[in-house]
Tab-separated table of C-alpha atoms and ligand atoms in Angstrom:
chain	number	residue	atom	x	y	z
A	1	MET	CA	-18.271	37.396	3.453
A	2	HIS	CA	-16.824	33.827	4.634
A	3	TYR	CA	-14.742	31.699	2.989
A	4	ILE	CA	-15.282	27.785	4.261
A	5	SER	CA	-12.973	24.875	3.740
A	6	THR	CA	-12.590	21.915	0.351
A	7	ARG	CA	-12.362	19.201	3.015
A	8	GLY	CA	-16.268	20.610	4.582
A	9	GLN	CA	-14.400	19.987	8.371
A	10	ALA	CA	-12.575	22.977	9.324
A	11	PRO	CA	-14.345	26.712	11.176
A	12	ALA	CA	-15.389	28.880	8.336
A	13	LEU	CA	-12.977	32.136	8.870
A	14	SER	CA	-13.732	35.576	7.647
A	15	PHE	CA	-11.409	37.217	4.768
A	16	GLU	CA	-8.847	38.386	7.519
A	17	GLU	CA	-8.980	35.033	8.897
A	18	ALA	CA	-8.716	33.091	5.549
A	19	VAL	CA	-6.073	34.887	4.221
A	20	LEU	CA	-3.540	34.870	7.661
A	21	THR	CA	-4.542	31.136	7.662
A	22	GLY	CA	-3.808	29.271	4.458
A	23	LEU	CA	-3.975	25.602	4.694
A	24	ALA	CA	-7.205	24.362	6.491
A	25	THR	CA	-6.766	22.879	10.081
A	26	ASP	CA	-8.791	19.979	7.470
A	27	GLY	CA	-5.948	19.632	5.269
A	28	GLY	CA	-8.750	22.276	2.886
A	29	LEU	CA	-8.280	24.697	1.038
A	30	TYR	CA	-10.238	28.127	1.512
A	31	VAL	CA	-13.030	29.244	-0.580
A	32	PRO	CA	-15.157	31.927	-0.424
A	33	GLU	CA	-19.214	30.824	0.490
A	34	ASN	CA	-20.688	32.671	-2.572
A	35	ILE	CA	-19.372	33.584	-5.475
A	36	PRO	CA	-19.755	37.464	-6.088
A	37	GLN	CA	-21.651	38.238	-9.755
A	38	PHE	CA	-21.333	41.002	-11.526
A	39	SER	CA	-24.036	41.999	-14.215
A	40	ARG	CA	-23.001	42.561	-17.952
A	41	GLU	CA	-23.658	46.139	-17.193
A	42	GLN	CA	-21.215	46.691	-14.534
A	43	ILE	CA	-18.886	45.237	-15.965
A	44	ALA	CA	-19.433	47.156	-19.400
A	45	ALA	CA	-19.311	50.716	-17.137
A	46	TRP	CA	-15.888	49.364	-16.207
A	47	ALA	CA	-14.148	49.874	-20.223
A	48	GLY	CA	-11.409	51.429	-19.875
A	49	LEU	CA	-10.749	52.169	-16.206
A	50	PRO	CA	-6.403	52.355	-15.440
A	51	TYR	CA	-5.885	48.479	-13.946
A	52	ASN	CA	-5.032	49.728	-10.019
A	53	GLU	CA	-9.109	51.132	-10.495
A	54	LEU	CA	-10.263	48.010	-12.232
A	55	ALA	CA	-8.397	45.463	-9.414
A	56	PHE	CA	-9.908	47.573	-6.537
A	57	GLU	CA	-14.165	47.113	-7.758
A	58	VAL	CA	-13.139	43.313	-8.910
A	59	ILE	CA	-11.306	42.530	-5.578
A	60	LYS	CA	-13.597	44.568	-3.374
A	61	PRO	CA	-16.846	42.409	-2.562
A	62	PHE	CA	-14.090	39.399	-1.569
A	63	VAL	CA	-13.402	41.753	1.051
A	64	ASP	CA	-16.594	42.688	2.239
A	65	GLY	CA	-16.265	45.425	4.097
A	66	GLU	CA	-13.550	44.113	6.239
A	67	ILE	CA	-10.921	46.425	5.187
A	68	GLU	CA	-12.029	50.268	4.192
A	69	ASP	CA	-11.911	51.374	0.722
A	70	ALA	CA	-9.508	53.916	1.499
A	71	ASP	CA	-7.016	51.384	2.572
A	72	LEU	CA	-7.790	48.209	0.130
A	73	LYS	CA	-7.568	51.341	-2.736
A	74	ASP	CA	-3.957	52.138	-1.208
A	75	ILE	CA	-2.595	48.578	-0.767
A	76	ILE	CA	-3.818	48.463	-4.242
A	77	ASP	CA	-2.151	51.129	-5.796
A	78	ARG	CA	1.035	50.762	-4.021
A	79	SER	CA	1.123	47.209	-5.493
A	80	TYR	CA	0.738	48.058	-9.430
A	81	GLN	CA	3.088	51.181	-8.822
A	82	THR	CA	5.862	49.076	-9.242
A	83	PHE	CA	5.440	47.174	-12.667
A	84	ARG	CA	7.245	48.896	-14.922
A	85	HIS	CA	4.412	49.643	-17.844
A	86	SER	CA	1.763	51.450	-17.682
A	87	ALA	CA	-0.357	49.203	-18.755
A	88	VAL	CA	0.532	46.483	-15.753
A	89	ALA	CA	-0.628	43.629	-18.454
A	90	PRO	CA	-0.366	44.840	-21.481
A	91	LEU	CA	-1.707	42.478	-24.624
A	92	VAL	CA	0.350	41.904	-27.607
A	93	GLN	CA	-1.163	40.573	-30.842
A	94	LEU	CA	0.769	37.007	-32.632
A	95	GLU	CA	-1.966	37.323	-35.432
A	96	ASN	CA	-5.201	37.449	-35.998
A	97	ASN	CA	-7.493	37.573	-32.917
A	98	LEU	CA	-4.339	35.926	-30.771
A	99	TRP	CA	-2.509	37.835	-28.501
A	100	VAL	CA	-0.382	37.515	-25.357
A	101	MET	CA	-0.651	38.751	-22.283
A	102	GLU	CA	2.786	40.517	-20.161
A	103	LEU	CA	1.790	39.468	-17.041
A	104	PHE	CA	5.889	39.539	-16.675
A	105	HIS	CA	6.421	43.844	-16.155
A	106	GLY	CA	6.477	43.161	-12.386
A	107	PRO	CA	9.537	43.202	-10.563
A	108	THR	CA	10.392	39.508	-10.487
A	109	LEU	CA	9.970	39.409	-13.731
A	110	ALA	CA	6.904	36.545	-13.664
A	111	PHE	CA	3.081	36.770	-13.148
A	112	LYS	CA	3.911	36.276	-9.568
A	113	ASP	CA	3.917	39.638	-8.908
A	114	PHE	CA	0.846	40.221	-9.736
A	115	ALA	CA	-0.363	38.300	-6.138
A	116	LEU	CA	2.811	38.829	-4.369
A	117	GLN	CA	3.028	42.473	-4.575
A	118	PHE	CA	-0.999	42.304	-2.829
A	119	LEU	CA	-0.147	40.198	-0.635
A	120	GLY	CA	2.119	40.919	0.814
A	121	ASN	CA	1.025	44.902	1.299
A	122	LEU	CA	-2.072	42.849	2.360
A	123	PHE	CA	-0.820	41.318	5.173
A	124	ASP	CA	1.098	44.119	5.844
A	125	HIS	CA	-2.250	46.485	6.723
A	126	LEU	CA	-3.551	43.266	8.592
A	127	LEU	CA	-0.597	42.805	11.120
A	128	GLU	CA	-0.416	46.454	11.792
A	129	LYS	CA	-4.068	47.180	12.548
A	130	ARG	CA	-3.725	43.894	14.924
A	131	GLY	CA	-0.436	44.182	16.421
A	132	GLN	CA	0.952	41.493	15.711
A	133	LYS	CA	3.884	40.119	13.266
A	134	VAL	CA	4.775	37.218	11.812
A	135	VAL	CA	7.574	35.266	9.756
A	136	VAL	CA	7.182	34.043	6.598
A	137	MET	CA	8.692	30.705	5.681
A	138	GLY	CA	9.538	29.590	2.616
A	139	ALA	CA	10.945	26.719	-0.216
A	140	THR	CA	11.564	27.800	-3.125
A	141	SER	CA	12.958	26.298	-6.223
A	142	GLY	CA	12.998	30.066	-8.649
A	143	ASP	CA	10.092	32.481	-9.092
A	144	THR	CA	8.082	31.660	-6.073
A	145	GLY	CA	11.016	32.882	-4.068
A	146	SER	CA	11.845	35.831	-5.576
A	147	ALA	CA	8.546	37.063	-5.693
A	148	ALA	CA	7.340	36.357	-2.299
A	149	ILE	CA	10.608	38.138	-0.656
A	150	GLU	CA	9.767	41.418	-3.113
A	151	GLY	CA	6.066	41.384	-1.725
A	152	CYS	CA	7.667	40.972	1.539
A	153	LYS	CA	10.543	43.376	1.482
A	154	ARG	CA	8.669	46.334	2.812
A	155	CYS	CA	6.324	44.769	5.435
A	156	LYS	CA	7.513	46.560	8.729
A	157	ASN	CA	5.650	43.717	10.257
A	158	ILE	CA	7.105	40.295	8.760
A	159	ASP	CA	10.239	38.340	8.306
A	160	ILE	CA	10.950	36.494	5.629
A	161	PHE	CA	13.080	33.050	5.154
A	162	ILE	CA	13.341	32.093	1.698
A	163	LEU	CA	15.589	28.924	1.378
A	164	HIS	CA	16.890	27.525	-1.621
A	165	PRO	CA	18.164	23.624	-3.057
A	166	HIS	CA	22.347	25.622	-3.263
A	167	ASN	CA	23.321	25.484	-6.307
A	168	ARG	CA	20.365	24.314	-7.823
A	169	VAL	CA	19.041	27.466	-8.821
A	170	SER	CA	19.271	29.708	-12.325
A	171	ASP	CA	22.067	32.416	-11.825
A	172	VAL	CA	19.521	34.550	-12.406
A	173	GLN	CA	17.231	33.368	-9.872
A	174	ARG	CA	19.309	33.163	-7.712
A	175	ARG	CA	20.726	36.869	-7.357
A	176	GLN	CA	17.163	37.912	-7.705
A	177	MET	CA	16.447	36.840	-4.083
A	178	THR	CA	19.952	37.658	-2.829
A	179	SER	CA	20.588	40.824	-3.782
A	180	ILE	CA	17.439	42.114	-1.617
A	181	LEU	CA	19.440	43.345	1.225
A	182	GLU	CA	16.695	44.890	3.750
A	183	PRO	CA	16.834	43.239	7.543
A	184	ASN	CA	13.745	41.669	7.419
A	185	VAL	CA	14.691	39.355	4.409
A	186	HIS	CA	16.547	36.185	4.825
A	187	ASN	CA	18.080	33.783	2.030
A	188	ILE	CA	19.226	30.082	3.251
A	189	ALA	CA	20.675	28.409	0.620
A	190	LEU	CA	20.403	24.530	2.074
A	191	GLU	CA	22.797	21.735	1.114
A	192	GLY	CA	20.016	20.055	-0.194
A	193	ASN	CA	17.731	19.577	-2.733
A	194	PHE	CA	14.002	21.533	-3.286
A	195	ASP	CA	12.353	18.877	-1.431
A	196	ASP	CA	14.633	19.211	1.362
A	197	CYS	CA	13.414	22.685	1.782
A	198	GLN	CA	10.255	21.428	1.526
A	199	ASN	CA	10.004	19.651	3.913
A	200	MET	CA	12.287	22.166	6.238
A	201	VAL	CA	9.330	24.476	5.696
A	202	LYS	CA	6.523	21.876	6.293
A	203	ALA	CA	8.033	20.868	9.636
A	204	SER	CA	8.497	23.982	10.943
A	205	PHE	CA	5.484	24.542	9.948
A	206	ALA	CA	3.971	21.414	12.432
A	207	ASP	CA	6.266	22.396	15.135
A	208	GLN	CA	6.277	26.572	15.467
A	209	SER	CA	7.833	25.785	19.373
A	210	PHE	CA	10.786	27.250	17.234
A	211	LEU	CA	9.726	30.772	17.444
A	212	PRO	CA	9.591	32.924	20.271
A	213	GLU	CA	5.352	32.961	22.423
A	214	ASP	CA	4.654	36.227	20.017
A	215	ARG	CA	5.026	35.281	16.950
A	216	GLN	CA	3.773	32.204	14.266
A	217	LEU	CA	4.573	30.843	10.981
A	218	ALA	CA	2.518	32.189	7.700
A	219	ALA	CA	1.904	30.929	3.971
A	220	VAL	CA	2.468	32.971	0.782
A	221	ASN	CA	2.364	29.773	-1.578
A	222	SER	CA	-0.637	30.002	-3.616
A	223	ILE	CA	-2.570	28.041	-1.353
A	224	ASN	CA	-3.704	31.652	-0.195
A	225	TRP	CA	-6.660	32.745	-1.069
A	226	ALA	CA	-5.839	36.723	-1.403
A	227	ARG	CA	-3.470	34.967	-4.179
A	228	ILE	CA	-6.151	34.022	-5.888
A	229	MET	CA	-8.103	36.726	-6.360
A	230	ALA	CA	-5.654	38.786	-7.207
A	231	GLN	CA	-5.206	37.073	-10.290
A	232	VAL	CA	-8.750	37.778	-11.651
A	233	VAL	CA	-8.464	40.835	-12.405
A	234	TYR	CA	-6.683	40.358	-15.579
A	235	TYR	CA	-8.782	38.571	-16.276
A	236	PHE	CA	-11.283	41.280	-16.768
A	237	HIS	CA	-8.701	43.083	-17.896
A	238	ALA	CA	-8.063	41.866	-20.792
A	239	ALA	CA	-11.251	40.778	-21.742
A	240	LEU	CA	-12.465	44.720	-21.358
A	241	SER	CA	-9.736	45.414	-23.437
A	242	LEU	CA	-11.264	43.057	-26.292
A	243	GLY	CA	-14.312	43.554	-26.843
A	244	GLY	CA	-16.053	42.167	-23.658
A	245	PRO	CA	-17.969	41.784	-22.097
A	246	HIS	CA	-20.393	42.415	-24.886
A	247	ARG	CA	-18.517	39.488	-26.423
A	248	ALA	CA	-16.961	37.145	-25.128
A	249	VAL	CA	-13.358	35.937	-25.354
A	250	SER	CA	-10.774	32.958	-24.306
A	251	PHE	CA	-8.052	31.936	-22.450
A	252	SER	CA	-4.728	29.427	-22.777
A	253	VAL	CA	-2.674	29.226	-19.120
A	254	PRO	CA	0.173	27.515	-18.276
A	255	THR	CA	-0.724	25.673	-15.742
A	256	GLY	CA	1.813	24.058	-13.122
A	257	ASN	CA	-0.096	24.350	-9.317
A	258	PHE	CA	-3.999	25.629	-10.671
A	259	GLY	CA	-3.477	28.854	-9.301
A	260	ASP	CA	-3.490	31.087	-12.766
A	261	ILE	CA	-6.125	29.353	-14.433
A	262	PHE	CA	-8.219	29.315	-11.186
A	263	ALA	CA	-8.685	32.464	-11.490
A	264	GLY	CA	-9.390	32.900	-14.562
A	265	TYR	CA	-12.733	30.027	-13.683
A	266	ILE	CA	-13.607	32.512	-10.925
A	267	ALA	CA	-13.867	35.432	-13.685
A	268	LYS	CA	-15.866	33.351	-15.430
A	269	GLN	CA	-18.258	32.272	-12.277
A	270	MET	CA	-18.462	36.309	-11.501
A	271	GLY	CA	-20.241	36.875	-14.692
A	272	LEU	CA	-17.521	37.687	-17.672
A	273	PRO	CA	-17.957	35.818	-20.404
A	274	ILE	CA	-15.575	33.642	-21.088
A	275	GLU	CA	-15.720	30.350	-24.213
A	276	GLN	CA	-12.823	28.597	-23.877
A	277	LEU	CA	-10.449	27.839	-20.753
A	278	VAL	CA	-7.091	25.995	-21.537
A	279	ILE	CA	-5.144	24.254	-19.359
A	280	ALA	CA	-1.637	24.306	-21.257
A	281	THR	CA	0.919	21.374	-18.977
A	282	ASN	CA	4.012	20.527	-19.717
A	283	ALA	CA	5.616	16.815	-19.907
A	284	ASN	CA	4.411	17.046	-15.356
A	285	ASP	CA	0.863	16.475	-17.182
A	286	VAL	CA	-1.427	15.016	-14.640
A	287	LEU	CA	-3.951	17.924	-15.216
A	288	HIS	CA	-4.311	17.066	-19.056
A	289	ARG	CA	-4.449	13.446	-17.913
A	290	CYS	CA	-7.603	13.957	-15.645
A	291	ILE	CA	-9.528	16.114	-18.222
A	292	SER	CA	-8.928	13.820	-21.280
A	293	ASN	CA	-8.966	10.146	-19.613
A	294	ASN	CA	-9.506	10.990	-16.322
A	295	ASP	CA	-6.997	9.539	-14.740
A	296	PHE	CA	-6.104	11.490	-11.785
A	297	SER	CA	-3.000	9.473	-10.367
A	298	LYS	CA	0.649	10.772	-9.685
A	299	GLN	CA	3.448	10.509	-11.700
A	300	PRO	CA	7.061	10.685	-11.056
A	301	LEU	CA	8.648	14.291	-11.906
A	302	VAL	CA	10.044	15.161	-14.955
A	303	HIS	CA	12.464	17.942	-14.591
A	304	SER	CA	11.461	20.012	-17.621
A	305	LEU	CA	12.605	23.214	-19.400
A	306	SER	CA	9.675	25.202	-18.400
A	307	PRO	CA	10.589	24.257	-14.450
A	308	SER	CA	7.824	26.530	-12.565
A	309	MET	CA	5.312	23.749	-13.580
A	310	ASP	CA	7.938	21.009	-12.468
A	311	ILE	CA	4.372	20.110	-10.298
A	312	MET	CA	3.551	16.398	-9.682
A	313	ILE	CA	-0.098	17.704	-7.749
A	314	SER	CA	-1.244	21.043	-8.284
A	315	SER	CA	-2.708	21.804	-5.568
A	316	ASN	CA	-5.447	24.191	-6.104
A	317	PHE	CA	-6.994	21.985	-8.459
A	318	GLU	CA	-8.320	20.505	-4.913
A	319	ARG	CA	-11.107	24.014	-4.986
A	320	LEU	CA	-12.204	23.106	-8.983
A	321	LEU	CA	-13.004	19.179	-7.659
A	322	PHE	CA	-14.939	20.807	-4.659
A	323	ASP	CA	-17.245	22.923	-7.263
A	324	LEU	CA	-17.873	19.760	-9.107
A	325	TYR	CA	-18.834	17.429	-6.684
A	326	ASN	CA	-21.334	20.228	-5.309
A	327	ARG	CA	-18.865	21.552	-2.527
A	328	ASP	CA	-19.209	18.020	-1.041
A	329	GLY	CA	-16.416	18.048	1.625
A	330	GLU	CA	-16.770	14.464	2.611
A	331	ALA	CA	-16.627	13.013	-1.175
A	332	ILE	CA	-13.420	16.042	-2.107
A	333	ARG	CA	-11.008	13.978	1.339
A	334	GLN	CA	-11.942	11.034	0.034
A	335	LEU	CA	-11.132	11.840	-3.334
A	336	MET	CA	-7.713	13.216	-1.849
A	337	SER	CA	-6.866	10.539	-0.139
A	338	ASP	CA	-7.025	8.214	-2.910
A	339	PHE	CA	-4.843	10.510	-5.161
A	340	ASN	CA	-2.512	10.765	-1.836
A	341	ASN	CA	-2.482	6.905	-2.588
A	342	GLY	CA	-1.581	6.715	-5.867
A	343	GLN	CA	-4.963	6.957	-7.620
A	344	ALA	CA	-7.709	8.443	-8.497
A	345	SER	CA	-10.595	9.199	-10.927
A	346	MET	CA	-13.532	11.498	-11.434
A	347	GLU	CA	-17.077	11.048	-10.665
A	348	GLU	CA	-18.943	11.178	-14.577
A	349	THR	CA	-20.929	14.091	-14.004
A	350	ALA	CA	-17.878	16.301	-12.041
A	351	LEU	CA	-15.765	14.865	-14.784
A	352	ALA	CA	-18.364	15.938	-17.738
A	353	LYS	CA	-19.077	19.080	-15.709
A	354	ALA	CA	-14.731	19.575	-16.105
A	355	ARG	CA	-14.633	19.162	-19.568
A	356	GLU	CA	-17.663	21.345	-20.335
A	357	LEU	CA	-14.970	24.042	-18.173
A	358	PHE	CA	-11.674	23.277	-19.683
A	359	SER	CA	-9.664	22.005	-22.906
A	360	SER	CA	-6.158	20.378	-22.368
A	361	TYR	CA	-3.296	20.178	-23.955
A	362	ARG	CA	0.310	18.531	-22.902
A	363	CYS	CA	3.332	19.964	-24.713
A	364	ASP	CA	6.513	18.703	-24.194
A	365	ASP	CA	10.558	20.267	-23.763
A	366	ASP	CA	10.524	19.427	-27.993
A	367	ARG	CA	8.108	20.888	-29.144
A	368	MET	CA	8.357	24.110	-26.890
A	369	VAL	CA	11.058	25.039	-27.857
A	370	GLU	CA	9.896	24.882	-31.594
A	371	VAL	CA	7.548	27.011	-30.878
A	372	ILE	CA	9.787	29.811	-29.666
A	373	ALA	CA	12.186	29.013	-32.753
A	374	ARG	CA	8.943	29.535	-35.185
A	375	GLU	CA	7.235	32.350	-33.191
A	376	TYR	CA	10.648	34.003	-33.680
A	377	ASP	CA	11.246	33.524	-37.097
A	378	ASN	CA	7.433	34.587	-37.757
A	379	SER	CA	6.947	38.189	-36.026
A	380	ASP	CA	9.751	38.628	-34.069
A	381	TYR	CA	8.588	37.745	-30.652
A	382	LEU	CA	10.299	35.709	-27.920
A	383	LEU	CA	8.264	33.856	-26.015
A	384	ASP	CA	8.853	32.378	-22.540
A	385	PRO	CA	9.447	28.611	-22.762
A	386	HIS	CA	5.935	28.862	-20.271
A	387	THR	CA	4.436	30.568	-21.967
A	388	ALA	CA	5.286	28.791	-25.165
A	389	THR	CA	3.385	26.062	-23.661
A	390	GLY	CA	0.581	28.349	-23.635
A	391	VAL	CA	0.640	29.561	-27.437
A	392	ASP	CA	1.116	26.042	-28.449
A	393	ALA	CA	-2.248	25.037	-26.148
A	394	ALA	CA	-3.942	27.771	-27.763
A	395	ARG	CA	-3.573	27.217	-31.714
A	396	ALA	CA	-4.331	23.397	-30.762
A	397	CYS	CA	-7.353	24.117	-29.060
A	398	ARG	CA	-8.613	26.581	-30.380
A	399	ARG	CA	-12.327	25.989	-31.442
A	400	GLY	CA	-12.283	28.272	-34.490
A	401	THR	CA	-10.788	31.645	-34.737
A	402	ASP	CA	-13.982	34.544	-34.377
A	403	VAL	CA	-13.418	34.675	-30.687
A	404	PRO	CA	-10.654	36.514	-29.052
A	405	MET	CA	-7.699	34.105	-28.130
A	406	VAL	CA	-5.337	35.649	-24.940
A	407	CYS	CA	-2.323	33.269	-23.731
A	408	LEU	CA	-0.844	34.503	-20.591
A	409	SER	CA	2.831	35.017	-20.901
A	410	THR	CA	3.423	34.216	-17.447
A	411	ALA	CA	7.457	34.961	-17.698
A	412	HIS	CA	10.283	37.280	-19.056
A	413	PRO	CA	12.137	34.942	-21.640
A	414	ALA	CA	15.540	36.591	-20.055
A	415	LYS	CA	14.822	34.655	-16.819
A	416	PHE	CA	14.923	30.902	-18.739
A	417	PRO	CA	17.728	31.629	-21.180
A	418	GLU	CA	18.426	27.942	-21.729
A	419	ALA	CA	15.120	27.008	-23.408
A	420	VAL	CA	15.481	30.258	-25.418
A	421	ARG	CA	19.413	29.196	-26.580
A	422	LYS	CA	18.036	25.981	-27.802
A	423	ALA	CA	15.209	27.387	-29.910
A	424	GLY	CA	18.489	29.433	-31.680
A	425	TYR	CA	18.084	32.509	-29.986
A	426	PRO	CA	22.700	33.428	-30.603
A	427	GLN	CA	22.647	34.666	-26.610
A	428	ASP	CA	21.105	35.027	-23.624
A	429	PRO	CA	18.292	37.360	-23.852
A	430	PRO	CA	19.256	40.251	-22.579
A	431	LEU	CA	17.410	41.728	-19.091
A	432	PRO	CA	15.578	44.697	-18.707
A	433	HIS	CA	17.430	47.410	-18.212
A	434	HIS	CA	16.216	48.331	-14.940
A	435	MET	CA	17.825	45.362	-14.171
A	436	ALA	CA	20.768	44.655	-16.364
A	437	ASP	CA	23.150	45.105	-13.595
A	438	LEU	CA	21.766	42.371	-11.754
A	439	PHE	CA	25.040	40.388	-11.772
A	440	GLU	CA	26.748	43.722	-10.812
A	441	ARG	CA	24.760	43.607	-7.504
A	442	LYS	CA	25.582	42.717	-4.418
A	443	GLU	CA	24.029	39.305	-2.762
A	444	ARG	CA	23.802	37.983	0.617
A	445	TYR	CA	23.072	34.869	1.906
A	446	THR	CA	24.167	31.626	4.475
A	447	VAL	CA	24.627	28.130	3.107
A	448	LYS	CA	23.508	26.323	5.521
A	449	ASP	CA	23.760	22.429	6.066
A	450	ASN	CA	20.498	20.314	5.522
A	451	ASP	CA	19.831	20.070	9.116
A	452	LEU	CA	16.029	21.231	10.805
A	453	LYS	CA	17.644	22.417	14.568
A	454	THR	CA	20.507	24.029	12.126
A	455	ILE	CA	17.292	26.061	10.518
A	456	GLN	CA	15.535	26.207	13.161
A	457	GLU	CA	17.825	27.748	15.242
A	458	PHE	CA	19.281	30.318	12.542
A	459	VAL	CA	15.161	32.098	11.711
A	460	ALA	CA	14.836	31.605	15.680
A	461	ARG	CA	18.288	34.451	15.923
A	462	ASN	CA	17.639	36.310	13.240
A	463	LEU	CA	13.938	38.001	14.660
B	1	LIG	C1	4.516	29.525	-11.279
B	1	LIG	C2	4.208	29.537	-13.141
B	1	LIG	C3	3.465	28.935	-13.863
B	1	LIG	C4	2.704	28.135	-13.076
B	1	LIG	O1	0.819	28.759	-11.711
B	1	LIG	P1	0.792	28.055	-11.416
B	1	LIG	O2	-0.389	29.294	-10.757
B	1	LIG	O3	1.072	27.543	-10.095
B	1	LIG	O4	-0.813	26.824	-12.258
B	1	LIG	C5	3.415	29.052	-14.956
B	1	LIG	N1	5.085	30.095	-15.300
B	1	LIG	C6	5.379	30.307	-15.041
B	1	LIG	C7	7.050	31.702	-14.881
B	1	LIG	C8	5.723	30.262	-13.072
B	1	LIG	O5	6.144	31.613	-12.167
C-alpha cells in the first residue's frame, strides 16, 4: 500500500515511511492511496471479538504486510492492555437509541490514548527494526502532551520533550505529564503561552541542526496517519455492539482538529454502514460554518470551557477536502493557500458531497453547561464538557430515533472540573481510583525562558 500527499507534490511513501515522516514535504498530509474495503459478511464475522482482536482485523490492511502479523498483534495487545475497562470502549445508554461511547478509560482519561498508546509502541517497533532512535518534540495546551508521554514512556528508542505554557495548564493536566518520571521523559514549562510553545517546536522541526547527526525529530500530532487508523477501530466496535453491519448506526463527535471524526468517515468508506456523522463544535466553529454556510474562513480563537476543541484550523479537514475534490492535489494546494490568507470557500459539488456525508452543529459554553446539568438531573450521568457538546449535537441533528446514535465521549469529567462545577455539581468530580493519588505524586519538570537556543540546548544535553 502506498501513501500519497494531499497536495500531490511529495513522493509516495510506504506505511512505515509515512508513519515516521508525519507531514509531507509539500506541506500536505499522507493518506492511503486506496481505502481498504470490507464486505458486510466480513464485518459481520467480527461480532463479539474482543477490542484488540477487532483492532488487528481493521488495522491489518493499512499496514499491508509491512509488519509481521504476530508483531502487529503484540503491538496492539500491549496498547490496549493499559486501559482500565475490560471492554476498552464501553457503551452507556442515555435514552432510547442514544448512547455514549466512553473513550476515557486509558491512562490519561481522554480518547487520545487510543491513538497514542498504539503510536508509541508502533514507533518503537519500527525504530528497533531500523536500529534508529528519534526525538519526539511536541507542544501541548493539555490533553495531547500527557497522552503522548504515556504513549512513549516505555519506548527504548524515543526521547520525548513536551513543552507546556508555564502556569497555564490545569493542575490535573500538568500533573498527568510531570508525574511521569521515566528518564526518557522531559517536561518543559515555558515562560510563555501555547503559541510560543508551538513556535519552538515548529522552528526546531524546520532546522534540526541542534541535534546530533544520528537523531531526528518525529511528530506525534494528529496529522500522523497511524493515529487516524487506530481510531477507526472503535467505530466498528460500537456498530458491531449495536446490531451492525445488519443495521446502520450514527455517530456524533466533539471535533477540534477533525482527526476523530475523520476516522469515522474512513470507517464508512471501508464498508461500515453509517447513517449520519455529526460534527459537534464549540464556539470555535470553522467546521460548522464551512458545512452550513460554505464559510471556510479563519476567525479569532475563543477560549472555551471545552479547551481541547479550541482550534482555529482543523488540520485533518484537508484529508476530507482531498476526497471531496476527487483527490486533486493542485486544487487542495490552492484552497489551503486561500484559507491561510484568511478566506476560502468550497466548490459547489464538493460542498454538496460534504453535506451528504456530515451534519454539523455549534454549541457554546452556556448551552453546554445546561446540557451537563440536565443530563445529571435526568440520568445521574456526568458528562465532560466536550462530550456534552456532542450529546447536544446528536439530539439536534439526528433524523429520527430509529437508528442508534452513538456520542463519542472524549474525556473523563474529572479532567475538566470548571465546566462541571458551573453546571451545579457540588464538588470537583473525583478522579478514578487508579489516579486518586495524583496530587501526592512527585513531579519533575524544568521551567525555561521563552528562547529557542535555551530550549534546543536543553534537548541536546538530555539525549
Ligand atoms: C483532542 C480532543 C478533542 C478533539 O478531537 P479532534 O480529533 O482534534 O477532532 C475532543 N475532545 C477531547 C477531550 C480531546 O482531547
